[in-house]
PDB file of C-alpha atoms in Angstrom:
ATOM      1  CA  UNK A   1     256.249  88.800-159.258  1.00 63.00           C
ATOM      2  CA  UNK A   2     253.733  85.957-159.346  1.00 72.00           C
ATOM      3  CA  UNK A   3     253.771  83.590-156.360  1.00 88.00           C
ATOM      4  CA  UNK A   4     255.408  80.093-156.929  1.00 94.00           C
ATOM      5  CA  UNK A   5     252.610  77.489-157.495  1.00 97.00           C
ATOM      6  CA  UNK A   6     253.167  73.834-156.547  1.00 98.00           C
ATOM      7  CA  UNK A   7     252.525  70.919-158.813  1.00 98.00           C
ATOM      8  CA  UNK A   8     249.837  68.331-157.688  1.00 98.00           C
ATOM      9  CA  UNK A   9     252.658  65.968-156.625  1.00 98.00           C
ATOM     10  CA  UNK A  10     254.315  68.733-154.522  1.00 98.00           C
ATOM     11  CA  UNK A  11     250.764  69.621-153.067  1.00 98.00           C
ATOM     12  CA  UNK A  12     250.014  66.036-152.182  1.00 98.00           C
ATOM     13  CA  UNK A  13     253.477  65.574-150.563  1.00 98.00           C
ATOM     14  CA  UNK A  14     252.988  68.833-148.421  1.00 98.00           C
ATOM     15  CA  UNK A  15     249.530  67.900-147.546  1.00 98.00           C
ATOM     16  CA  UNK A  16     250.806  64.515-146.419  1.00 98.00           C
ATOM     17  CA  UNK A  17     253.621  66.041-144.360  1.00 98.00           C
ATOM     18  CA  UNK A  18     252.005  69.164-143.005  1.00 98.00           C
ATOM     19  CA  UNK A  19     248.245  69.020-143.237  1.00 98.00           C
ATOM     20  CA  UNK A  20     247.181  65.362-143.368  1.00 98.00           C
ATOM     21  CA  UNK A  21     243.393  66.205-142.940  1.00 97.00           C
ATOM     22  CA  UNK A  22     243.277  68.365-146.043  1.00 98.00           C
ATOM     23  CA  UNK A  23     243.122  66.918-149.596  1.00 98.00           C
ATOM     24  CA  UNK A  24     243.902  68.144-153.142  1.00 98.00           C
ATOM     25  CA  UNK A  25     240.809  67.944-155.365  1.00 98.00           C
ATOM     26  CA  UNK A  26     239.816  69.899-158.684  1.00 97.00           C
ATOM     27  CA  UNK A  27     242.794  72.331-158.119  1.00 97.00           C
ATOM     28  CA  UNK A  28     242.001  73.235-154.558  1.00 98.00           C
ATOM     29  CA  UNK A  29     243.203  72.205-151.157  1.00 98.00           C
ATOM     30  CA  UNK A  30     240.328  71.375-149.223  1.00 98.00           C
ATOM     31  CA  UNK A  31     239.082  70.403-145.594  1.00 98.00           C
ATOM     32  CA  UNK A  32     235.671  69.544-144.403  1.00 98.00           C
ATOM     33  CA  UNK A  33     235.021  70.179-140.802  1.00 98.00           C
ATOM     34  CA  UNK A  34     232.225  68.337-139.253  1.00 97.00           C
ATOM     35  CA  UNK A  35     230.247  69.920-136.547  1.00 97.00           C
ATOM     36  CA  UNK A  36     227.390  69.028-133.977  1.00 95.00           C
ATOM     37  CA  UNK A  37     224.951  71.357-135.660  1.00 96.00           C
ATOM     38  CA  UNK A  38     224.299  74.875-136.956  1.00 96.00           C
ATOM     39  CA  UNK A  39     225.949  76.575-133.927  1.00 95.00           C
ATOM     40  CA  UNK A  40     229.104  74.818-134.573  1.00 96.00           C
ATOM     41  CA  UNK A  41     228.951  75.501-138.311  1.00 98.00           C
ATOM     42  CA  UNK A  42     228.640  79.171-137.705  1.00 98.00           C
ATOM     43  CA  UNK A  43     231.392  79.265-135.377  1.00 97.00           C
ATOM     44  CA  UNK A  44     233.739  77.508-137.790  1.00 98.00           C
ATOM     45  CA  UNK A  45     232.780  79.855-140.696  1.00 98.00           C
ATOM     46  CA  UNK A  46     233.283  83.020-138.536  1.00 98.00           C
ATOM     47  CA  UNK A  47     236.636  81.694-137.364  1.00 98.00           C
ATOM     48  CA  UNK A  48     237.718  80.952-140.989  1.00 98.00           C
ATOM     49  CA  UNK A  49     236.437  84.363-141.992  1.00 98.00           C
ATOM     50  CA  UNK A  50     238.363  86.227-139.355  1.00 98.00           C
ATOM     51  CA  UNK A  51     241.587  84.498-140.174  1.00 98.00           C
ATOM     52  CA  UNK A  52     241.090  84.904-143.897  1.00 98.00           C
ATOM     53  CA  UNK A  53     240.468  88.690-143.634  1.00 98.00           C
ATOM     54  CA  UNK A  54     243.424  89.140-141.139  1.00 98.00           C
ATOM     55  CA  UNK A  55     245.685  87.356-143.834  1.00 98.00           C
ATOM     56  CA  UNK A  56     243.870  89.057-146.654  1.00 97.00           C
ATOM     57  CA  UNK A  57     243.701  85.646-148.404  1.00 96.00           C
ATOM     58  CA  UNK A  58     240.330  84.413-148.915  1.00 96.00           C
ATOM     59  CA  UNK A  59     239.004  80.710-149.312  1.00 97.00           C
ATOM     60  CA  UNK A  60     235.839  79.616-150.726  1.00 98.00           C
ATOM     61  CA  UNK A  61     233.500  78.287-148.094  1.00 98.00           C
ATOM     62  CA  UNK A  62     230.593  75.708-148.502  1.00 98.00           C
ATOM     63  CA  UNK A  63     228.381  74.958-145.555  1.00 98.00           C
ATOM     64  CA  UNK A  64     225.445  72.955-144.493  1.00 98.00           C
ATOM     65  CA  UNK A  65     223.905  72.055-140.993  1.00 97.00           C
ATOM     66  CA  UNK A  66     226.469  70.080-139.573  1.00 97.00           C
ATOM     67  CA  UNK A  67     229.631  70.666-141.958  1.00 98.00           C
ATOM     68  CA  UNK A  68     231.956  73.284-143.442  1.00 98.00           C
ATOM     69  CA  UNK A  69     234.235  72.827-146.461  1.00 98.00           C
ATOM     70  CA  UNK A  70     237.101  75.274-146.719  1.00 98.00           C
ATOM     71  CA  UNK A  71     238.679  75.368-150.216  1.00 98.00           C
ATOM     72  CA  UNK A  72     241.975  77.383-150.894  1.00 98.00           C
ATOM     73  CA  UNK A  73     243.652  78.277-154.192  1.00 97.00           C
ATOM     74  CA  UNK A  74     245.534  81.265-155.097  1.00 95.00           C
ATOM     75  CA  UNK A  75     243.406  82.830-157.852  1.00 90.00           C
ATOM     76  CA  UNK A  76     246.027  85.337-159.025  1.00 91.00           C
ATOM     77  CA  UNK A  77     248.598  82.591-159.224  1.00 93.00           C
ATOM     78  CA  UNK A  78     246.219  80.043-160.652  1.00 92.00           C
ATOM     79  CA  UNK A  79     247.447  77.524-158.379  1.00 96.00           C
ATOM     80  CA  UNK A  80     248.438  76.379-154.880  1.00 98.00           C
ATOM     81  CA  UNK A  81     250.923  78.673-153.342  1.00 98.00           C
ATOM     82  CA  UNK A  82     252.583  79.087-149.976  1.00 97.00           C
ATOM     83  CA  UNK A  83     249.927  81.392-148.824  1.00 97.00           C
ATOM     84  CA  UNK A  84     247.272  78.583-149.206  1.00 98.00           C
ATOM     85  CA  UNK A  85     249.344  76.185-147.036  1.00 98.00           C
ATOM     86  CA  UNK A  86     249.899  79.014-144.541  1.00 98.00           C
ATOM     87  CA  UNK A  87     246.313  79.905-144.214  1.00 98.00           C
ATOM     88  CA  UNK A  88     245.229  76.383-144.189  1.00 98.00           C
ATOM     89  CA  UNK A  89     247.622  75.594-141.421  1.00 98.00           C
ATOM     90  CA  UNK A  90     246.355  78.571-139.340  1.00 98.00           C
ATOM     91  CA  UNK A  91     242.648  77.553-139.888  1.00 98.00           C
ATOM     92  CA  UNK A  92     243.552  74.000-138.825  1.00 98.00           C
ATOM     93  CA  UNK A  93     245.400  74.964-135.672  1.00 97.00           C
ATOM     94  CA  UNK A  94     242.707  77.418-134.536  1.00 98.00           C
ATOM     95  CA  UNK A  95     239.563  75.451-135.548  1.00 97.00           C
ATOM     96  CA  UNK A  96     240.756  72.051-134.144  1.00 96.00           C
ATOM     97  CA  UNK A  97     242.335  73.590-130.997  1.00 95.00           C
ATOM     98  CA  UNK A  98     241.651  71.532-127.835  1.00 93.00           C
ATOM     99  CA  UNK A  99     243.154  73.449-124.845  1.00 94.00           C
ATOM    100  CA  UNK A 100     241.881  70.651-122.398  1.00 91.00           C
ATOM    101  CA  UNK A 101     244.531  68.352-124.078  1.00 91.00           C
ATOM    102  CA  UNK A 102     247.416  70.848-123.330  1.00 93.00           C
ATOM    103  CA  UNK A 103     249.192  71.310-120.233  1.00 93.00           C
ATOM    104  CA  UNK A 104     247.638  74.767-119.359  1.00 94.00           C
ATOM    105  CA  UNK A 105     244.938  76.641-117.340  1.00 95.00           C
ATOM    106  CA  UNK A 106     242.162  76.215-119.918  1.00 95.00           C
ATOM    107  CA  UNK A 107     239.950  73.400-119.394  1.00 92.00           C
ATOM    108  CA  UNK A 108     238.574  73.249-122.995  1.00 91.00           C
ATOM    109  CA  UNK A 109     234.986  72.363-123.971  1.00 91.00           C
ATOM    110  CA  UNK A 110     233.527  69.910-121.562  1.00 89.00           C
ATOM    111  CA  UNK A 111     232.918  66.285-122.778  1.00 86.00           C
ATOM    112  CA  UNK A 112     229.268  66.660-122.569  1.00 89.00           C
ATOM    113  CA  UNK A 113     226.789  66.732-125.518  1.00 88.00           C
ATOM    114  CA  UNK A 114     225.200  69.875-124.278  1.00 90.00           C
ATOM    115  CA  UNK A 115     228.255  71.725-124.921  1.00 90.00           C
ATOM    116  CA  UNK A 116     229.582  69.971-128.091  1.00 89.00           C
ATOM    117  CA  UNK A 117     229.977  72.020-131.138  1.00 90.00           C
ATOM    118  CA  UNK A 118     232.703  70.583-133.391  1.00 92.00           C
ATOM    119  CA  UNK A 119     233.439  66.829-134.042  1.00 91.00           C
ATOM    120  CA  UNK A 120     237.147  66.273-133.161  1.00 88.00           C
ATOM    121  CA  UNK A 121     238.940  63.397-135.107  1.00 78.00           C
ATOM    122  CA  UNK A 122     239.752  60.622-132.890  1.00 64.00           C
ATOM    123  CA  UNK A 123     243.353  60.433-134.059  1.00 46.00           C
ATOM    124  CA  UNK A 124     244.050  63.766-132.497  1.00 41.00           C
ATOM    125  CA  UNK A 125     243.882  65.954-135.550  1.00 40.00           C
TER     126      UNK A 125
END
């Protein structure tokens, strides 16, 4: 049985509610992660690759020196499915994780340009 695909309006609403930093464009849900340079770009690519392989649901990835674009669409279903939303959420949670902002023992990356590798949105997401 084929996975349920969502209409553009349904996708837009789910993105607004669940993944506001993602967008629908040309039949894909997309997110561009800005990095501090090549090291951060490779770290994002490898993180996405690990999560995609673990999920056995593979996005398209485009990258340059200081950014990575992740695109998800279910090729078999020819549209956006729950699998796309689930993987996008996992990618977002892991790539944008800032343990230093949580009440826990991990300090997170120091606020020092020598250690910066990803550009976190100021809005907290």
